[in-house]
PDB file of C-alpha atoms in Angstrom:
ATOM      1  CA  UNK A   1       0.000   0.000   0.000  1.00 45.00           C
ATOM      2  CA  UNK A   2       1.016   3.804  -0.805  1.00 40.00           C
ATOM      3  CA  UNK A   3      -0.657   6.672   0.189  1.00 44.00           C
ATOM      4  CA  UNK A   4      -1.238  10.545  -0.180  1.00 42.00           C
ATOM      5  CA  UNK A   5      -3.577  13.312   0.383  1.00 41.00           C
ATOM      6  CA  UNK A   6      -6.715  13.686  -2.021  1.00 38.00           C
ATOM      7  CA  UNK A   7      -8.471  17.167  -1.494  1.00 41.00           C
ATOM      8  CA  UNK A   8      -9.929  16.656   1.812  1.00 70.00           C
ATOM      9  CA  UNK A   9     -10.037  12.922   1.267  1.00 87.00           C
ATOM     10  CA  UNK A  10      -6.907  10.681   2.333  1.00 90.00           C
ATOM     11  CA  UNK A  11      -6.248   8.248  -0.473  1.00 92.00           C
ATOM     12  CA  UNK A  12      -4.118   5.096  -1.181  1.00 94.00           C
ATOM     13  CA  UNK A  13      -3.748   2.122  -2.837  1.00 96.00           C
ATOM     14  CA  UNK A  14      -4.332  -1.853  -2.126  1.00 96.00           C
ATOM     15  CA  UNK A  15      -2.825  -4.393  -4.171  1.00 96.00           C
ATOM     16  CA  UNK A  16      -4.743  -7.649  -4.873  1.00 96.00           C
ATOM     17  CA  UNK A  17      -2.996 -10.534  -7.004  1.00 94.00           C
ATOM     18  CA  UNK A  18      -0.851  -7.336  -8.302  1.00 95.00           C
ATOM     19  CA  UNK A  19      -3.557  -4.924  -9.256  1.00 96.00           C
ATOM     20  CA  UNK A  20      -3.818  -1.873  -7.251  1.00 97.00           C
ATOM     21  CA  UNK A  21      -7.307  -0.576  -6.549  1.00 97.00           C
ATOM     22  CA  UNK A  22      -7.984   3.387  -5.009  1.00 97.00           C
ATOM     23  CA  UNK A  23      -9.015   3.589  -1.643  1.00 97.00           C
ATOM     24  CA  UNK A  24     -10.402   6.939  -0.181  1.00 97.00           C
ATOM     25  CA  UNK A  25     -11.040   7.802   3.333  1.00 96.00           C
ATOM     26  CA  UNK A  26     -11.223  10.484   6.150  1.00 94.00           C
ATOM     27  CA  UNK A  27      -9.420   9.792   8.843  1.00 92.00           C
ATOM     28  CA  UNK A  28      -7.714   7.101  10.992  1.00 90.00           C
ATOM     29  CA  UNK A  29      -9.212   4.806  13.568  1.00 92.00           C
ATOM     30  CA  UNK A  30      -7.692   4.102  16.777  1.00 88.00           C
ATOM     31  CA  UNK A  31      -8.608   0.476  18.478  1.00 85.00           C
ATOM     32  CA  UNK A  32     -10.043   1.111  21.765  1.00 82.00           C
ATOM     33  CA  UNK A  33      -6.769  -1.733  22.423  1.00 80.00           C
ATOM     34  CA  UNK A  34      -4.500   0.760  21.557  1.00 80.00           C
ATOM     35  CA  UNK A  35      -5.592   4.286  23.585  1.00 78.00           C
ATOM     36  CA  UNK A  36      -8.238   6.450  23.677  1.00 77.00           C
ATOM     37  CA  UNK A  37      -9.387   8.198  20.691  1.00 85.00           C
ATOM     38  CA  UNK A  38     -12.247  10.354  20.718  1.00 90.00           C
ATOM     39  CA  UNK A  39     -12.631  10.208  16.620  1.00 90.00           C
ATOM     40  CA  UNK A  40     -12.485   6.843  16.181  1.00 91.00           C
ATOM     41  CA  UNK A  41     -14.877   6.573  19.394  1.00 94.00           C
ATOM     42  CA  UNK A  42     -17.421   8.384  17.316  1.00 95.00           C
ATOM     43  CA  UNK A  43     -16.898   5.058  14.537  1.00 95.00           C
ATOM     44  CA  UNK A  44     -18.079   3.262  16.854  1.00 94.00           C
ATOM     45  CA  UNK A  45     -21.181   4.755  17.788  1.00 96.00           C
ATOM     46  CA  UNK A  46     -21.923   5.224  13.856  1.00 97.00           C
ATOM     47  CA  UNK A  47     -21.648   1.438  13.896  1.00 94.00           C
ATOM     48  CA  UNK A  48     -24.266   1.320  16.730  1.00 94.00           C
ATOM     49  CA  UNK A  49     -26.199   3.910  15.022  1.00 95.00           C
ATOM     50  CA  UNK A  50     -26.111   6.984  17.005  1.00 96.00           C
ATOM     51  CA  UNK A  51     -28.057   9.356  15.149  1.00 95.00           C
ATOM     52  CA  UNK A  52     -25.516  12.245  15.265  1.00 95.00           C
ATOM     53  CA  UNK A  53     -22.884  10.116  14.521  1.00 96.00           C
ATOM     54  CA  UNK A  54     -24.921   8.723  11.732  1.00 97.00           C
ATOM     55  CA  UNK A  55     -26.003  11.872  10.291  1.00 96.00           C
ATOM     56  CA  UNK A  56     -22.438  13.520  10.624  1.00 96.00           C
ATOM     57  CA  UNK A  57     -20.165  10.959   8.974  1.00 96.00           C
ATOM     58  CA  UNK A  58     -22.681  10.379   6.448  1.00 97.00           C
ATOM     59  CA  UNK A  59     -22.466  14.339   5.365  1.00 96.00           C
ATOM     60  CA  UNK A  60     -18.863  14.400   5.659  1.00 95.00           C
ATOM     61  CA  UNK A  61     -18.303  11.819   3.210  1.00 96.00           C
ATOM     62  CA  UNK A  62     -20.823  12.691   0.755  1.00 96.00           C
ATOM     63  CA  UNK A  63     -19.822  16.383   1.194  1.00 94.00           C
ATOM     64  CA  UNK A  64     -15.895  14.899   0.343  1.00 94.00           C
ATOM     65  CA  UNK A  65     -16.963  11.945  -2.473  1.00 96.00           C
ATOM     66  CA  UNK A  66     -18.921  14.896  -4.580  1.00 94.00           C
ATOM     67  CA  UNK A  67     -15.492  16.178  -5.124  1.00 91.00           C
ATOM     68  CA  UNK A  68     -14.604  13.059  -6.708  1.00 93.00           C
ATOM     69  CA  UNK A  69     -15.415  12.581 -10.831  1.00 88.00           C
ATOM     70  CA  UNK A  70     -16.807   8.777 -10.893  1.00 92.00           C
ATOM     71  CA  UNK A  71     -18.866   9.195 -13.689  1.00 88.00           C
ATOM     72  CA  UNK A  72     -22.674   8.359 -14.175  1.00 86.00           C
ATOM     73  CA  UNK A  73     -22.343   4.626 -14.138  1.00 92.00           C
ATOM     74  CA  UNK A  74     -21.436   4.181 -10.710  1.00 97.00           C
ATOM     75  CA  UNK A  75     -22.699   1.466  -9.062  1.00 97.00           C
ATOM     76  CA  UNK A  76     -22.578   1.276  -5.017  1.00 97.00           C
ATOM     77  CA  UNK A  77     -22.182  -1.906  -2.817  1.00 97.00           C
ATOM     78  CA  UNK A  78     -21.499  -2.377   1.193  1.00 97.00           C
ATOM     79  CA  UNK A  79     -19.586  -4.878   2.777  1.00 96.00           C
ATOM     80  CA  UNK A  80     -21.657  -7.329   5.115  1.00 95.00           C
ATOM     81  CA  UNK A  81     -21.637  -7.998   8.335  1.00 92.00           C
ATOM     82  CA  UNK A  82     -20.160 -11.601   9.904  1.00 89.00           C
ATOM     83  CA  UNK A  83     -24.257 -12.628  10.161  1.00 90.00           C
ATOM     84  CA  UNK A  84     -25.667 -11.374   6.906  1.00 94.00           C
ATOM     85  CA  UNK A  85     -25.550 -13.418   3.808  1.00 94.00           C
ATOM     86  CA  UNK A  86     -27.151 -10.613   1.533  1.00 93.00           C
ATOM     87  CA  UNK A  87     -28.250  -7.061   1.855  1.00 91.00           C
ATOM     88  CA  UNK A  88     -31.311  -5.416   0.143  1.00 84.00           C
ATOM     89  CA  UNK A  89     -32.532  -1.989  -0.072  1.00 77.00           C
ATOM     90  CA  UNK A  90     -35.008  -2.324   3.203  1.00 86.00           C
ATOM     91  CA  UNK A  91     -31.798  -3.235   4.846  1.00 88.00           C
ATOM     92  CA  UNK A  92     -31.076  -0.629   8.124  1.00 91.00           C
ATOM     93  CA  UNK A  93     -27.423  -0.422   8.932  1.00 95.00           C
ATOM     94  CA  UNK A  94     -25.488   2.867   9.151  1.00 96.00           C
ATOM     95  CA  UNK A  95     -24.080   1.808   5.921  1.00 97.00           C
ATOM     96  CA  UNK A  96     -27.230   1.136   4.289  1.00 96.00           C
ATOM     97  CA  UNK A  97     -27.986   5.143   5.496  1.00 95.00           C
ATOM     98  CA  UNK A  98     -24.626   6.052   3.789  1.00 97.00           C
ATOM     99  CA  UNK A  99     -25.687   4.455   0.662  1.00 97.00           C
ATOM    100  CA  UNK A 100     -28.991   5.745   0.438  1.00 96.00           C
ATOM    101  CA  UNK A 101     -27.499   9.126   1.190  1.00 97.00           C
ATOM    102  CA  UNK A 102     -25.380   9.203  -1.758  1.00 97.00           C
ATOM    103  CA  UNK A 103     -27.521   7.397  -4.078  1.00 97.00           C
ATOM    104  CA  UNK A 104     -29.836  10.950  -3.175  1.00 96.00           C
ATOM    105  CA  UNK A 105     -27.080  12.901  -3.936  1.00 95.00           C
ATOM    106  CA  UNK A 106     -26.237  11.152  -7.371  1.00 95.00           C
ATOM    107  CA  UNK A 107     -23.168   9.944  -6.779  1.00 97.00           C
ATOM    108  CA  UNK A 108     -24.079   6.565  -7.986  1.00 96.00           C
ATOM    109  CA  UNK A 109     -26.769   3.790  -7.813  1.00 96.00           C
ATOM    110  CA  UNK A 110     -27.106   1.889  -4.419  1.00 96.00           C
ATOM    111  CA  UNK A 111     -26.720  -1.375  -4.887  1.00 96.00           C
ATOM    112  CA  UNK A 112     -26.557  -3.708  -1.917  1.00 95.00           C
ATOM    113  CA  UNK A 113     -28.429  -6.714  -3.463  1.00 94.00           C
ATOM    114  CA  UNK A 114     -25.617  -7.088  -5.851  1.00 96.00           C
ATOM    115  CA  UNK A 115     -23.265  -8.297  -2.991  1.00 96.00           C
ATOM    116  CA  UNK A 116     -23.959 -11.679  -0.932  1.00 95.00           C
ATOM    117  CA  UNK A 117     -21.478 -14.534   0.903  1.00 95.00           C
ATOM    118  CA  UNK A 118     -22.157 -18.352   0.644  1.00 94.00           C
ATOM    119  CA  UNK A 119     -22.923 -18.497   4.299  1.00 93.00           C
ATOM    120  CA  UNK A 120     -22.505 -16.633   7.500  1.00 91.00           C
ATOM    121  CA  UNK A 121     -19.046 -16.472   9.262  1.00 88.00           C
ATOM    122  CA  UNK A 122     -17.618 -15.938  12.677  1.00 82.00           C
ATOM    123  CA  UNK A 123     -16.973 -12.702  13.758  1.00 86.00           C
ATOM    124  CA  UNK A 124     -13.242 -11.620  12.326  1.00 84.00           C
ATOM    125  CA  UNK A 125     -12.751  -8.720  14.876  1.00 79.00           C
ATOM    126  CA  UNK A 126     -10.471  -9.991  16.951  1.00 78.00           C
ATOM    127  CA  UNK A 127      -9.121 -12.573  14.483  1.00 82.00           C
ATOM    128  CA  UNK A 128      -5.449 -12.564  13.116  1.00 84.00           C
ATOM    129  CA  UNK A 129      -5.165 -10.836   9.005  1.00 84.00           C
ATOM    130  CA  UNK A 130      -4.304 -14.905   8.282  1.00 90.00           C
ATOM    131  CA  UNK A 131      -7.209 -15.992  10.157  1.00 89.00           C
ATOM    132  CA  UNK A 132      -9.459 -13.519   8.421  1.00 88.00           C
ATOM    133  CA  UNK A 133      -8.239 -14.754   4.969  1.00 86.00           C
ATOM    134  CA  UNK A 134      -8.966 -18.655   5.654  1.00 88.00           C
ATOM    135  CA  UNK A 135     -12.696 -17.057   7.367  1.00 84.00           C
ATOM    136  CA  UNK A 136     -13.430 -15.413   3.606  1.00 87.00           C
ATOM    137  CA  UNK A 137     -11.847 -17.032   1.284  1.00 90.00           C
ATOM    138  CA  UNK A 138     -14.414 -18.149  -1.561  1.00 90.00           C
ATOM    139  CA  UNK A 139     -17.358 -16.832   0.940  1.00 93.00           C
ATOM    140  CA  UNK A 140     -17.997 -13.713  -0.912  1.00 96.00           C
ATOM    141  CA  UNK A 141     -20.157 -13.517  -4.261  1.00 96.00           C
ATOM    142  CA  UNK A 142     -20.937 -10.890  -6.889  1.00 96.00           C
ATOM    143  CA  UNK A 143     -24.092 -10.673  -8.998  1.00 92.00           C
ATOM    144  CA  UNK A 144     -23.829  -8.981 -12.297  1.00 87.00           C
ATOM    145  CA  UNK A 145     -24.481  -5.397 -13.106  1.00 89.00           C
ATOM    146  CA  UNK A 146     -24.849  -3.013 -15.442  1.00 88.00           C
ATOM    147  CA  UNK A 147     -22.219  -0.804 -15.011  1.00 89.00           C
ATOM    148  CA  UNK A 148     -18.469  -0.066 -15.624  1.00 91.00           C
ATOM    149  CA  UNK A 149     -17.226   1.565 -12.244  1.00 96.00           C
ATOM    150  CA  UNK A 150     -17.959  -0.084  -8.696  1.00 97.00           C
ATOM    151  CA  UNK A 151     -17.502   1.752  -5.752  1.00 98.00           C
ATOM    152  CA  UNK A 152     -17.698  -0.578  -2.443  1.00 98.00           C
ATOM    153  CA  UNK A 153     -18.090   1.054   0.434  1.00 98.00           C
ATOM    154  CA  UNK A 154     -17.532   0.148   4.278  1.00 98.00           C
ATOM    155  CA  UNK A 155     -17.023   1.435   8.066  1.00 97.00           C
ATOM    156  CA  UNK A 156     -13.075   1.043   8.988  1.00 96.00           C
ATOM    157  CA  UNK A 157     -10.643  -0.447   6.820  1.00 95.00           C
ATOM    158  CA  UNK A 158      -8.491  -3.147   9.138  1.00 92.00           C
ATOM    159  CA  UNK A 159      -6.537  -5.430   7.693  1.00 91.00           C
ATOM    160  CA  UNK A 160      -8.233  -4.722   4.145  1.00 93.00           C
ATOM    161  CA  UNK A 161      -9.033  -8.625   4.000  1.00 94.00           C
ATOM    162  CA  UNK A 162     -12.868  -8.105   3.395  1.00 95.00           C
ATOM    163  CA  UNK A 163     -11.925  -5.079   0.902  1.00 96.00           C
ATOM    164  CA  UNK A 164      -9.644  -7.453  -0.624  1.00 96.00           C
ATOM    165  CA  UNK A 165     -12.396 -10.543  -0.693  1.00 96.00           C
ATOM    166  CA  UNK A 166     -14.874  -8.238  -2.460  1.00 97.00           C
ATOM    167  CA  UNK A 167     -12.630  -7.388  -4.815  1.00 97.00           C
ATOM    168  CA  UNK A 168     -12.054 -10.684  -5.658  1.00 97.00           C
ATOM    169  CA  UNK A 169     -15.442 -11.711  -6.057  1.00 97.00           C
ATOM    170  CA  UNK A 170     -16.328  -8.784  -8.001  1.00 97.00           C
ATOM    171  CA  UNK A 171     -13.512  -9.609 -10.461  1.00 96.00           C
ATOM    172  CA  UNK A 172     -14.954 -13.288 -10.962  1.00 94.00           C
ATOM    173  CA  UNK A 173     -17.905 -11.495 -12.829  1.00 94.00           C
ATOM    174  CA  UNK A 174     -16.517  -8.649 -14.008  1.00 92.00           C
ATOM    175  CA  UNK A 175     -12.893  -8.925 -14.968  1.00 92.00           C
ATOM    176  CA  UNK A 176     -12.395  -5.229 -16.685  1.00 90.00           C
ATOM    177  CA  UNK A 177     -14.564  -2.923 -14.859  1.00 92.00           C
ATOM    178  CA  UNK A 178     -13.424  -0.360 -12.609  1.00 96.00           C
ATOM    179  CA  UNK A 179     -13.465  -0.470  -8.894  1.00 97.00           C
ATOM    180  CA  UNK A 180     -12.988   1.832  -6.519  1.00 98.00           C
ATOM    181  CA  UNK A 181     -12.587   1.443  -2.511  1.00 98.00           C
ATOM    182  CA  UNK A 182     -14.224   4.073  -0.041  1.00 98.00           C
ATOM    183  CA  UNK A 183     -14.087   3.969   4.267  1.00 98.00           C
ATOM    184  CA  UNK A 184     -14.744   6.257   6.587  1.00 97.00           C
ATOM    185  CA  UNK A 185     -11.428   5.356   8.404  1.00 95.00           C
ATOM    186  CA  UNK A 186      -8.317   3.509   7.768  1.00 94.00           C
ATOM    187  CA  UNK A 187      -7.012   1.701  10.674  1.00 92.00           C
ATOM    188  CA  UNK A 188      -3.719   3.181  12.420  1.00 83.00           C
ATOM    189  CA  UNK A 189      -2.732   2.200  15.873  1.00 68.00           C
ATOM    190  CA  UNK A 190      -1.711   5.258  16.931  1.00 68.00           C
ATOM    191  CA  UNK A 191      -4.131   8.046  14.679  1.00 65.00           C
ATOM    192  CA  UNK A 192      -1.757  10.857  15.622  1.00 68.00           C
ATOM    193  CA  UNK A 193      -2.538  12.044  11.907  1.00 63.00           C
ATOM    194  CA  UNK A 194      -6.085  12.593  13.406  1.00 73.00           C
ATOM    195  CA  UNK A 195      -4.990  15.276  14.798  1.00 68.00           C
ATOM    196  CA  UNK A 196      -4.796  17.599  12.079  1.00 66.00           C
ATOM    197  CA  UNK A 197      -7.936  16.586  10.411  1.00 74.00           C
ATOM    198  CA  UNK A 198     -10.846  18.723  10.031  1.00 77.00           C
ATOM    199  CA  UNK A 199     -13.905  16.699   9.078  1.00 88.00           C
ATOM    200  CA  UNK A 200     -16.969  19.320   8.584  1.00 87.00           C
ATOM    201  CA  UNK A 201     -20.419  19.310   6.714  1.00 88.00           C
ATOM    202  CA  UNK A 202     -22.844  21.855   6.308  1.00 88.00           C
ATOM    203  CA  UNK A 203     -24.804  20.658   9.410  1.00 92.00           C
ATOM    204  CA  UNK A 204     -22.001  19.118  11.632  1.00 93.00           C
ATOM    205  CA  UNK A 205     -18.247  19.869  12.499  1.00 91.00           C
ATOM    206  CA  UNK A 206     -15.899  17.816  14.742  1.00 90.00           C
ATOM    207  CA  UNK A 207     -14.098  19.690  17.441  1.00 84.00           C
ATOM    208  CA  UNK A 208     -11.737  17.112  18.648  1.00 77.00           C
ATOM    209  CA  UNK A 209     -14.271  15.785  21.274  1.00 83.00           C
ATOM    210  CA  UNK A 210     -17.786  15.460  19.336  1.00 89.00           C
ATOM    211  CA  UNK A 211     -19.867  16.496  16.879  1.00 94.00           C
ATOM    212  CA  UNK A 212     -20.827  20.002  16.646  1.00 91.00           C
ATOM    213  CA  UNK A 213     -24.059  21.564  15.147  1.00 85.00           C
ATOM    214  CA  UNK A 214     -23.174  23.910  12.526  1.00 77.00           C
ATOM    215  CA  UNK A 215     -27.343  24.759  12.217  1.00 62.00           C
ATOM    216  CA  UNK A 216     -30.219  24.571  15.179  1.00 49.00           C
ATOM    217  CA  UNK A 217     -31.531  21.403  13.629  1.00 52.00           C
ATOM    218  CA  UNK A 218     -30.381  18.504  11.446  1.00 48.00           C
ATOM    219  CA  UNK A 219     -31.436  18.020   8.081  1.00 47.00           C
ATOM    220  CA  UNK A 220     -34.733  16.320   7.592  1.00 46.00           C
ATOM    221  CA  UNK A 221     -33.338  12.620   6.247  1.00 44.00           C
ATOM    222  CA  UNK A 222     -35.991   9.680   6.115  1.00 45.00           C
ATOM    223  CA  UNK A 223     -34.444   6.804   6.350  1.00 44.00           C
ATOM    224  CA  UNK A 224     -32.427   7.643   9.493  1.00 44.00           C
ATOM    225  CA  UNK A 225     -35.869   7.215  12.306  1.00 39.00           C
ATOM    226  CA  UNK A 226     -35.972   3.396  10.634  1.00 40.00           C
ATOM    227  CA  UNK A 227     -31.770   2.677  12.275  1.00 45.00           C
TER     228      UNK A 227
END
């Protein structure tokens, strides 16, 4: 992997079976194993579906993706969790919000059907990168669409072994197409670089303890009262 500053976005790239794919994200996540870390503390409550922590990384990264020219024919997937086998568009996961969200702003077509695994798996959390590879290998599978440019989207890149099992499946179907990587954090033991990272929407801005309201109230979005 090598990486660099995109706009507001940090970028780099993952190499699977020697082709590198682009990987955007915002900032760096901190395992509550490794210190205290109030911006990666807010990852975790968008994973438990906070609403404000919902609402404000959602924002952020639509606010930041806008900026980046995929073209009409994007198509959008999510990565699934260790008990799903497929997701559809009644799913209600803070991803599923993200997705929505940016399917509204027309940064591509949500797609979450698309994506599904053979079966469900244990929980890879706390399971070694080799561990996680045995765990998904062959588990992940891609339906066809109609599209040239995939962008597959997910909380906190780890390891990059689910990124990297998606990709794979997706290029069982679709050899030649485009695809693109997007998280809302990249994980880095330490997230010192967090410090100098200013994340802010129109509605909500981080001051290096929690979200703050930018407006009186939130923006009216109707999927969020169904997390």
């Amino acid at each position: 992997m090598y990486s660099f500053a995109f706009m507001a976005l940090q970028l780099q790239h993952i190499e699977v079976q020697g082709e590198y794919f682009t990987h955007y994200y915002l900032c760096n996540y901190r395992p509550r194993s490794a210190g205290s870390d109030q911006l990666s503390e807010s990852l975790i409550k968008f994973k438990e579906c906070r609403r404000i922590d919902v609402e404000a990384w959602t924002e952020c990264s639509v606010l930041e993706l806008t900026k980046v020219r995929f073209g009409e024919d994007l198509k959008i997937i999510r990565a699934l969790s260790s008990e799903e086998t497929k997701a559809t568009k009644s799913s209600r996961t803070a991803m599923d919000w993200l997705g929505h969200r940016m399917e509204k702003e027309n940064l591509g077509r949500y797609r979450p059907d698309a994506l599904f695994k053979l079966n469900k798996i244990r929980s890879i959390k706390r399971l070694s990168k080799a561990e996680r590879e045995v765990e998904l290998e062959g588990v992940y599978q891609f339906e066809h669409v109609d599209s040239t440019h995939i962008l597959v989207i997910d909380d906190i890149l780890t390891t990059g072994t689910t990124m990297k099992a998606i990709v794979l499946a997706i290029r069982q179907v679709l050899p030649e197409w485009k695809i693109s990587l997007f998280t809302l954090a990249n994980t880095d033991h330490q997230a010192i670089l967090n410090r100098d990272i200013a994340l802010e929407g129109n509605t909500y801005s981080w001051n290096d303890e929690d979200w703050a309201m930018n407006v009186n109230e939130p923006l009216n979005f109707t999927i969020i009262s169904s997390l």
